[in-house]
Amino acid sequence: MNKNIILCGVGGQGTVLASRLLATAAIGLGLPVLSAETIGMAQRGGSVISHIRIGDEARSPMIAQGTADLIIGFEPGEAVRQLDFLKTSGAVVVSSRPVMPVSALTGGAPYKPDAMLRYLEEYGCRLTVVDAVLAAKELGSDKTLNVVLLGAAAKSGELGFGEEDLERAVRERVPERYQELNLRALSWFT
Amino acid sequence: MHKEFLMGNEAIALGALSAGVNLVAGYPGTPSTEVLQTIAKRNPGNVYVEWSVNEKAGLEVAAGAAYAGARSLVTMKQVGLNVASDPLMSLEYIGVKGGMVVLVADDPGPISSQTEQDTRTFGMFSKVPVFDPVSVRDAYEMIQEAFDFSEKYGTPVILRATTRIDHGYEALEVKDPEEYRKHEIEGFVKDSSRWVIFPRLSVKNHALIEERNEKLKEILSGYPRNRVIEADQKDCRKGIASHGANFQYVRDVAESREARLLCIATPFPFPEGLALSFLEGLDEVLCVEELDPVIERALTYVCGKYGLHVKIRGKRTRELPLSGENTPDLVSRAIRDFLGLQPKSQEAGGASRPELLVRPPVLCAGCPHRASFYAVKTAMKGEKTIFCGDIGCYTLGNAKPLDMCDTCLCMGAGIGIAQGVYHMEGDTKCFAFVGDSTFFASALPETINAFYNQAELVLVVLDNSTTAMTGHQPHPGTGRTAMGQEVEKVSIEKLLRAIGLKVVETVDPLDFSRAVETVRRVAGSPGVKAVIFKSPCIAISRPSGSSQVDPEKCTGCKKCIRELGCPALILDGDGKKAKIDAASCTGCTLCEQLCPAGAIFGGRKNDTVQEADHE
């Protein structure tokens, strides 16, 4: 199996942990994994992206444009920003909840998240939209969006492995006191 | 051996531990920070580890250990090497006894740096051999080889990686702690003819270094990581030369098998013999490099030296960009052009893409720097001012609406720049902002200089009790070391008073009216004076209650949003009134103190500093 996956969002949303969980799940299945992360200044609310390449075809962790099987977007505009990575028949799993750039509130250009979601619908990819506001309300936490999105990606069948593999990764990587919450988050999307 | 999924920097750290490193020093800086952090975390117990006050101090500590016969490592980012360049340039003349590796992380892009300097070029300038790994696995093995090499040839060695390796991840087999090499330390042996750098010694050693580096060209031609990969077809006339992360981009392009490949793992000294055998029978070569055209120049030189008619192409022929980070796509296009293949067709997406907003990084919700900047801005309204910034999270104070960073150059430079402006325009109120870690790293000589030379300026120390931008490393003001010891803190206020500053006031920036009043009072005093804004970084002090907006009282003036630019301050559903995002608000209460309608309430700041959580 060879899969190229892009995770993208806004610094602080938990993309790095999500990427490690995906990698852990794949390694658990004996698959080779390479990844690359955004670490540094962009983590202060800037655009962040993780590249994950599963399988033995890859040498570099960086994904070329038009070759990603799946984009997991933590924010509608950020998913649109990275669409050039998606291959023709690719899939997108996206959170519907926008994160307003500070500049849009303080007199810069306005940000229209609905236009982003509409664009994704019309783009011609296999699209899964996750209602992050509802998820946060039902789970009682804003901090598990990353795991909710992974669960949705597993359900969509685009990961190449299932929820139970991710469950193992959560048990291995997430501190014990947060495991129960994260396991609920993993199976939240149906 | 066991398998782990490791970040490049973690792999480098475990490689150093496997090689029996005895001492590790460094100063945090993206993308290098996790190397030292990992050594501190995975220390088998016999390694001395410190976050040094700056890179120069770190390099000197590592050199001392290597003089004693220990294996030492010093870590820094590329601009940190500028700070450490003075001892490194001289150290190359003196040499080392124990193996010493200088880990320098380069930042093509740049993603988190002031410059795009290429440490391979620095190696050439300083005459220090440079190792340049292509992958996380390569880096893990290479640092172990670099220690052996350093000891064998008595020279410090630079291991230079770039962001995509430092912050790339790979699963690899690594040694268990029981398998780590035990490096015996002989101890320092007095010999002033060896360790004291007088001109006579310099001239002798300079000649020896040049001769050694000539010999290393041949020796490194046999180093297996410098290698040629033959093309699929025997009669191939084209070659591609590359290095580092870019070499893997080249190999990910299937068509590159139609060319003979050269991987340069030691750009300096350049493996000339290997390059000659690579060039044999070729008509042209494309050099796929990031940052400086080091290999391109070296191959051009080899062709000139040996009279070869091989066309060397790359950056200077504009087939690859002269600056910036290369991407797999850019490399793929350049290779296809070079091989005369059709460009890959780009499929257009559906409807025209809605305009995307740039999302620049911002100060976090509740960041005390926001309050400090806002206090100075309020206090100095209407005055002729210059606000000289520095390197750290607080550089983000330049963004609107705060707009409180008029200059930023390099670590510690803000004070000197404020002083220079003062001497040329005495009617400007000159401010220099500097963070606590940066203060210790590089602000002391500048402050003494300004004080002694009779400048007028306000030094604003933004003390958030940590090195925030790079992930909360301790510094001399925190009372904690990299080895976890609780030690006596160095007081910034006492240091400033010891220099001779008469006015040094410490104030909590989140106490808004007192902060403004303090700035006004201090700015009115003569000479060099200081305000220390003391409030912990939000990442090391958990909030104890977030603020809320009373929609009945909110008049919708949006002053809080317009003036503070805090990411927790948003608009409610219909965009008329302010609302607070409870998930990101830390309860700093700055907006509460600012609201003209008194409509914001409920915030409570917790000032207890907690141990930073690195994961």
mmCIF file of C-alpha atoms in Angstrom, chain A residues 10 20 23 27 33-37 39-41 44-47 53 57-65 75 77-78 80-81 83-84 88 97 99-106 109-111 115-116 119 122-123 142-143, chain B residues 5 7 10 30 34 111-112 164 167-171 248-249 251-252 328-329 346-347 349-362 364 393 396 400-401 468-469 561-562 565-567 569-571 581 583 615:
data_model
loop_
_atom_site.group_PDB
_atom_site.id
_atom_site.type_symbol
_atom_site.label_atom_id
_atom_site.label_comp_id
_atom_site.label_asym_id
_atom_site.label_seq_id
_atom_site.Cartn_x
_atom_site.Cartn_y
_atom_site.Cartn_z
ATOM 1 C CA VAL A 10 -3.851 26.613 11.683
ATOM 2 C CA ARG A 20 2.080 11.167 14.684
ATOM 3 C CA ALA A 23 2.248 7.330 11.483
ATOM 4 C CA ILE A 27 3.953 1.520 11.673
ATOM 5 C CA VAL A 33 6.323 5.885 6.982
ATOM 6 C CA LEU A 34 7.965 9.235 6.246
ATOM 7 C CA SER A 35 6.592 12.555 7.404
ATOM 8 C CA ALA A 36 7.471 16.238 7.543
ATOM 9 C CA GLU A 37 6.052 18.843 9.898
ATOM 10 C CA ILE A 39 7.486 23.525 13.476
ATOM 11 C CA GLY A 40 8.460 27.059 14.391
ATOM 12 C CA MET A 41 7.015 30.501 13.972
ATOM 13 C CA ARG A 44 1.660 30.789 16.418
ATOM 14 C CA GLY A 45 -1.599 30.817 14.457
ATOM 15 C CA GLY A 46 -0.079 30.618 10.963
ATOM 16 C CA SER A 47 -0.862 28.088 8.201
ATOM 17 C CA ARG A 53 3.897 9.199 3.074
ATOM 18 C CA GLU A 57 7.671 3.951 -2.827
ATOM 19 C CA ALA A 58 8.662 7.179 -1.091
ATOM 20 C CA ARG A 59 12.200 8.410 -0.432
ATOM 21 C CA SER A 60 11.472 12.001 0.566
ATOM 22 C CA PRO A 61 8.753 12.883 3.069
ATOM 23 C CA MET A 62 7.597 15.760 0.842
ATOM 24 C CA ILE A 63 4.545 15.121 -1.333
ATOM 25 C CA ALA A 64 4.550 16.442 -4.906
ATOM 26 C CA GLN A 65 1.570 18.374 -6.242
ATOM 27 C CA GLU A 75 -10.063 24.459 8.584
ATOM 28 C CA GLY A 77 -9.703 27.812 3.906
ATOM 29 C CA GLU A 78 -6.583 25.834 4.787
ATOM 30 C CA VAL A 80 -8.527 24.941 -0.145
ATOM 31 C CA ARG A 81 -5.014 26.387 0.187
ATOM 32 C CA LEU A 83 -5.751 21.532 -2.926
ATOM 33 C CA ASP A 84 -2.972 21.546 -5.542
ATOM 34 C CA THR A 88 -7.475 13.829 -9.578
ATOM 35 C CA ARG A 97 -15.462 25.309 11.494
ATOM 36 C CA VAL A 99 -10.686 29.951 12.241
ATOM 37 C CA MET A 100 -10.856 33.678 11.580
ATOM 38 C CA PRO A 101 -7.514 35.258 10.791
ATOM 39 C CA VAL A 102 -6.948 38.228 13.115
ATOM 40 C CA SER A 103 -6.284 40.377 10.044
ATOM 41 C CA ALA A 104 -9.844 39.734 8.785
ATOM 42 C CA LEU A 105 -11.261 41.222 11.986
ATOM 43 C CA THR A 106 -8.978 44.207 12.210
ATOM 44 C CA ALA A 109 -9.702 41.551 3.646
ATOM 45 C CA PRO A 110 -12.833 39.717 4.816
ATOM 46 C CA TYR A 111 -12.752 35.917 5.144
ATOM 47 C CA ALA A 115 -17.283 30.166 -0.093
ATOM 48 C CA MET A 116 -14.433 27.796 0.819
ATOM 49 C CA TYR A 119 -15.618 25.528 -3.557
ATOM 50 C CA GLU A 122 -17.729 21.859 -6.485
ATOM 51 C CA TYR A 123 -14.085 20.829 -6.823
ATOM 52 C CA ASP A 142 -12.511 21.837 21.752
ATOM 53 C CA LYS A 143 -9.161 20.083 21.851
ATOM 54 C CA PHE B 5 9.648 6.673 14.600
ATOM 55 C CA MET B 7 12.149 13.267 14.072
ATOM 56 C CA GLU B 10 15.799 13.193 17.604
ATOM 57 C CA THR B 30 14.439 26.619 14.811
ATOM 58 C CA GLU B 34 15.013 19.307 19.402
ATOM 59 C CA ILE B 111 10.665 29.532 7.359
ATOM 60 C CA SER B 112 11.740 30.782 10.796
ATOM 61 C CA ARG B 164 13.121 18.902 5.931
ATOM 62 C CA HIS B 167 11.710 18.174 11.151
ATOM 63 C CA GLY B 168 11.204 15.132 8.945
ATOM 64 C CA TYR B 169 10.261 11.807 10.543
ATOM 65 C CA GLU B 170 11.292 8.279 9.699
ATOM 66 C CA ALA B 171 11.041 4.905 11.406
ATOM 67 C CA GLN B 248 15.658 12.417 -2.235
ATOM 68 C CA TYR B 249 13.480 14.734 -4.342
ATOM 69 C CA ARG B 251 15.270 10.099 -6.592
ATOM 70 C CA ASP B 252 11.506 10.454 -6.201
ATOM 71 C CA PRO B 328 9.658 18.254 -5.159
ATOM 72 C CA ASP B 329 7.640 19.911 -7.949
ATOM 73 C CA GLN B 346 -1.322 20.429 -14.635
ATOM 74 C CA GLU B 347 -5.000 19.688 -14.330
ATOM 75 C CA GLY B 349 -9.490 22.451 -10.651
ATOM 76 C CA GLY B 350 -13.227 23.191 -10.950
ATOM 77 C CA ALA B 351 -14.571 26.699 -10.441
ATOM 78 C CA SER B 352 -12.164 29.584 -9.958
ATOM 79 C CA ARG B 353 -10.645 29.417 -6.512
ATOM 80 C CA PRO B 354 -11.916 31.878 -3.903
ATOM 81 C CA GLU B 355 -9.284 34.312 -2.706
ATOM 82 C CA LEU B 356 -7.202 32.900 0.122
ATOM 83 C CA LEU B 357 -6.159 35.062 3.005
ATOM 84 C CA VAL B 358 -2.584 34.999 4.111
ATOM 85 C CA ARG B 359 -2.530 33.811 7.663
ATOM 86 C CA PRO B 360 0.522 35.323 9.294
ATOM 87 C CA PRO B 361 1.526 34.033 12.717
ATOM 88 C CA VAL B 362 0.238 36.181 15.608
ATOM 89 C CA CYS B 364 -1.182 34.029 21.171
ATOM 90 C CA CYS B 393 7.850 35.821 19.730
ATOM 91 C CA LEU B 396 5.170 39.474 16.039
ATOM 92 C CA LYS B 400 -1.345 45.392 12.904
ATOM 93 C CA PRO B 401 -3.140 46.566 14.952
ATOM 94 C CA ALA B 468 8.988 30.919 24.223
ATOM 95 C CA MET B 469 9.418 30.913 20.437
ATOM 96 C CA ILE B 561 -10.843 43.869 18.492
ATOM 97 C CA ARG B 562 -9.435 46.856 16.600
ATOM 98 C CA GLY B 565 -5.730 41.972 17.652
ATOM 99 C CA CYS B 566 -6.157 39.121 20.148
ATOM 100 C CA PRO B 567 -7.174 35.846 18.423
ATOM 101 C CA LEU B 569 -11.619 38.329 20.437
ATOM 102 C CA ILE B 570 -14.077 37.572 17.661
ATOM 103 C CA LEU B 571 -17.469 38.866 16.509
ATOM 104 C CA ASP B 581 -13.663 32.412 22.185
ATOM 105 C CA ALA B 583 -11.326 27.875 24.201
ATOM 106 C CA GLU B 615 5.070 17.205 23.668
#
